[in-house]
mmCIF file of C-alpha atoms in Angstrom:
data_model
loop_
_atom_site.group_PDB
_atom_site.id
_atom_site.type_symbol
_atom_site.label_atom_id
_atom_site.label_comp_id
_atom_site.label_asym_id
_atom_site.label_seq_id
_atom_site.Cartn_x
_atom_site.Cartn_y
_atom_site.Cartn_z
ATOM 1 C CA MET E 204 99.322 117.963 61.613
ATOM 2 C CA MET E 205 100.311 114.336 61.387
ATOM 3 C CA LEU E 206 101.759 112.411 64.293
ATOM 4 C CA ARG E 207 104.006 109.743 62.855
ATOM 5 C CA ILE E 208 104.888 106.590 64.754
ATOM 6 C CA VAL E 209 106.167 103.963 62.330
ATOM 7 C CA THR E 210 106.728 100.397 63.462
ATOM 8 C CA LEU E 211 107.722 97.376 61.413
ATOM 9 C CA VAL E 212 104.892 94.909 61.784
ATOM 10 C CA MET E 213 105.884 91.511 63.126
ATOM 11 C CA GLY E 214 106.008 88.665 60.693
ATOM 12 C CA LEU E 215 108.215 90.329 58.086
ATOM 13 C CA ALA E 216 111.433 90.933 59.993
ATOM 14 C CA GLY E 217 113.920 88.325 58.878
ATOM 15 C CA SER E 218 111.315 86.273 57.033
ATOM 16 C CA GLY E 219 112.123 87.401 53.499
ATOM 17 C CA ALA E 220 109.704 88.566 50.838
ATOM 18 C CA VAL E 221 106.126 87.343 50.654
ATOM 19 C CA ALA E 222 104.658 86.897 47.146
ATOM 20 C CA GLN E 223 100.954 87.534 46.481
ATOM 21 C CA ASP E 224 98.606 86.488 43.685
ATOM 22 C CA VAL E 225 96.659 89.361 42.117
ATOM 23 C CA PRO E 226 93.903 89.541 39.456
ATOM 24 C CA SER E 227 96.145 91.011 36.728
ATOM 25 C CA GLY E 228 98.565 88.106 36.995
ATOM 26 C CA GLN E 229 101.512 90.425 37.599
ATOM 27 C CA SER E 230 104.086 89.348 40.154
ATOM 28 C CA VAL E 231 103.902 91.364 43.396
ATOM 29 C CA THR E 232 105.975 90.768 46.502
ATOM 30 C CA LEU E 233 105.348 92.206 49.945
ATOM 31 C CA PHE E 234 108.532 93.796 51.231
ATOM 32 C CA ASP E 235 107.323 96.064 54.013
ATOM 33 C CA ALA E 236 104.391 96.426 56.390
ATOM 34 C CA LEU E 237 104.174 99.477 58.626
ATOM 35 C CA ILE E 238 101.811 100.813 61.239
ATOM 36 C CA ASP E 239 101.294 104.581 61.413
ATOM 37 C CA LYS E 240 99.378 106.641 63.918
ATOM 38 C CA VAL E 241 97.850 109.504 61.937
ATOM 39 C CA GLU E 242 95.818 111.992 63.968
ATOM 40 C CA GLY E 243 95.023 109.255 66.486
ATOM 41 C CA GLN E 244 93.973 106.695 63.879
ATOM 42 C CA THR E 245 95.844 103.480 63.088
ATOM 43 C CA TRP E 246 96.979 103.092 59.501
ATOM 44 C CA LEU E 247 98.360 99.827 58.143
ATOM 45 C CA ARG E 248 100.660 100.279 55.154
ATOM 46 C CA MET E 249 101.396 97.252 52.991
ATOM 47 C CA ARG E 250 104.212 97.955 50.511
ATOM 48 C CA TYR E 251 104.756 95.698 47.494
ATOM 49 C CA VAL E 252 107.314 95.462 44.716
ATOM 50 C CA ALA E 253 105.548 95.160 41.362
ATOM 51 C CA PRO E 254 108.106 95.286 38.518
ATOM 52 C CA ALA E 255 105.353 95.144 35.860
ATOM 53 C CA ILE E 256 104.316 98.746 36.655
ATOM 54 C CA ALA E 257 107.709 100.155 35.600
ATOM 55 C CA ARG E 258 107.352 103.082 33.206
ATOM 56 C CA ASP E 259 110.079 101.558 31.030
ATOM 57 C CA GLY E 260 109.072 98.057 29.976
ATOM 58 C CA GLY E 261 106.190 97.482 32.381
ATOM 59 C CA GLY E 262 102.900 96.321 30.956
ATOM 60 C CA VAL E 263 100.566 97.042 33.899
ATOM 61 C CA ASP E 264 98.934 100.479 33.962
ATOM 62 C CA TYR E 265 97.338 102.276 36.904
ATOM 63 C CA ASP E 266 93.776 101.161 36.086
ATOM 64 C CA THR E 267 94.828 97.513 36.112
ATOM 65 C CA ALA E 268 96.998 97.968 39.203
ATOM 66 C CA SER E 269 94.112 99.639 41.080
ATOM 67 C CA ILE E 270 92.144 96.378 40.831
ATOM 68 C CA ASP E 271 95.170 94.526 42.192
ATOM 69 C CA MET E 272 95.474 96.998 45.093
ATOM 70 C CA ALA E 273 91.815 96.546 46.079
ATOM 71 C CA HIS E 274 92.350 92.780 45.951
ATOM 72 C CA LEU E 275 95.477 93.048 48.145
ATOM 73 C CA CYS E 276 93.594 95.110 50.719
ATOM 74 C CA ALA E 277 90.847 92.519 51.057
ATOM 75 C CA SER E 278 92.863 89.329 50.619
ATOM 76 C CA ALA E 279 96.165 90.220 52.306
ATOM 77 C CA ALA E 280 95.958 93.349 54.493
ATOM 78 C CA LEU E 281 92.729 92.518 56.337
ATOM 79 C CA PRO E 282 93.786 88.938 57.170
ATOM 80 C CA TYR E 283 97.225 90.257 58.205
ATOM 81 C CA ALA E 284 95.612 92.823 60.515
ATOM 82 C CA ASN E 285 93.390 90.129 61.991
ATOM 83 C CA GLU E 286 96.295 87.742 62.539
ATOM 84 C CA TYR E 287 98.312 90.356 64.440
ATOM 85 C CA ALA E 288 95.371 91.982 66.270
ATOM 86 C CA ILE E 289 95.791 95.280 64.442
ATOM 87 C CA ASP E 290 92.616 97.345 64.188
ATOM 88 C CA PRO E 291 93.363 99.727 61.317
ATOM 89 C CA HIS E 292 91.134 102.643 60.446
ATOM 90 C CA THR E 293 92.913 102.923 57.095
ATOM 91 C CA VAL E 294 94.891 100.518 54.921
ATOM 92 C CA VAL E 295 97.283 101.929 52.326
ATOM 93 C CA ILE E 296 98.420 99.584 49.590
ATOM 94 C CA SER E 297 101.424 100.741 47.605
ATOM 95 C CA LEU E 298 103.005 99.213 44.542
ATOM 96 C CA SER E 299 106.472 100.215 43.400
ATOM 97 C CA ASP E 300 108.583 98.859 40.580
ATOM 98 C CA ARG E 301 111.469 98.530 43.069
ATOM 99 C CA GLU E 302 112.013 98.635 46.811
ATOM 100 C CA THR E 303 112.028 102.205 48.069
ATOM 101 C CA GLU E 304 112.757 103.755 51.427
ATOM 102 C CA PHE E 305 109.532 104.771 53.180
ATOM 103 C CA GLY E 306 108.935 108.527 53.101
ATOM 104 C CA VAL E 307 111.862 109.262 50.766
ATOM 105 C CA GLN E 308 111.261 110.458 47.202
ATOM 106 C CA ASP E 309 112.735 108.280 44.471
ATOM 107 C CA GLN E 310 112.431 109.969 41.073
ATOM 108 C CA GLU E 311 113.410 106.752 39.289
ATOM 109 C CA ALA E 312 110.676 104.611 40.860
ATOM 110 C CA THR E 313 107.178 104.136 39.497
ATOM 111 C CA GLN E 314 104.746 104.010 42.427
ATOM 112 C CA PHE E 315 100.986 103.620 42.780
ATOM 113 C CA PHE E 316 99.083 104.096 46.056
ATOM 114 C CA GLU E 317 95.518 103.548 47.183
ATOM 115 C CA ALA E 318 93.923 104.088 50.585
ATOM 116 C CA TYR E 319 90.987 102.147 51.988
ATOM 117 C CA ARG E 320 88.850 102.782 55.054
ATOM 118 C CA VAL E 321 88.204 99.571 56.954
ATOM 119 C CA GLN E 322 84.523 99.129 57.763
ATOM 120 C CA ASN E 323 82.651 95.913 58.644
ATOM 121 C CA ASP E 324 85.688 93.809 57.684
ATOM 122 C CA ALA E 325 85.747 95.333 54.204
ATOM 123 C CA CYS E 326 88.047 97.722 52.345
ATOM 124 C CA ILE E 327 86.219 100.896 51.234
ATOM 125 C CA TRP E 328 88.193 102.922 48.669
ATOM 126 C CA GLU E 329 89.152 106.426 49.824
ATOM 127 C CA ALA E 330 90.296 108.992 47.280
ATOM 128 C CA PHE E 331 93.520 110.766 48.321
#
């Protein structure tokens, strides 16, 4: 059973998109940051648009994008959590070739997700 409390994290509302540099060189833009309470644990979800992962015309595959997601956890999500005094148990980084509504299936979108346990100020990959 999952208790879901979703809150838009401060810093994004009204501020526009936030671009990030990633190892692959693809262009990714933060469009959403959410906090979930899942079985009593705090999850920070950082959602990025990454057009280069599109199944039609994109040149970045999952293996390449997984390196970018690990980088985003360490270089963007952890500092973000620190700045806003969020103590996440888990960080989920998602890449989508377009903005999508959270929790709603979009058959047209290409999406990649990775989850990381936060331990000793580091992102530890967790298999879904």
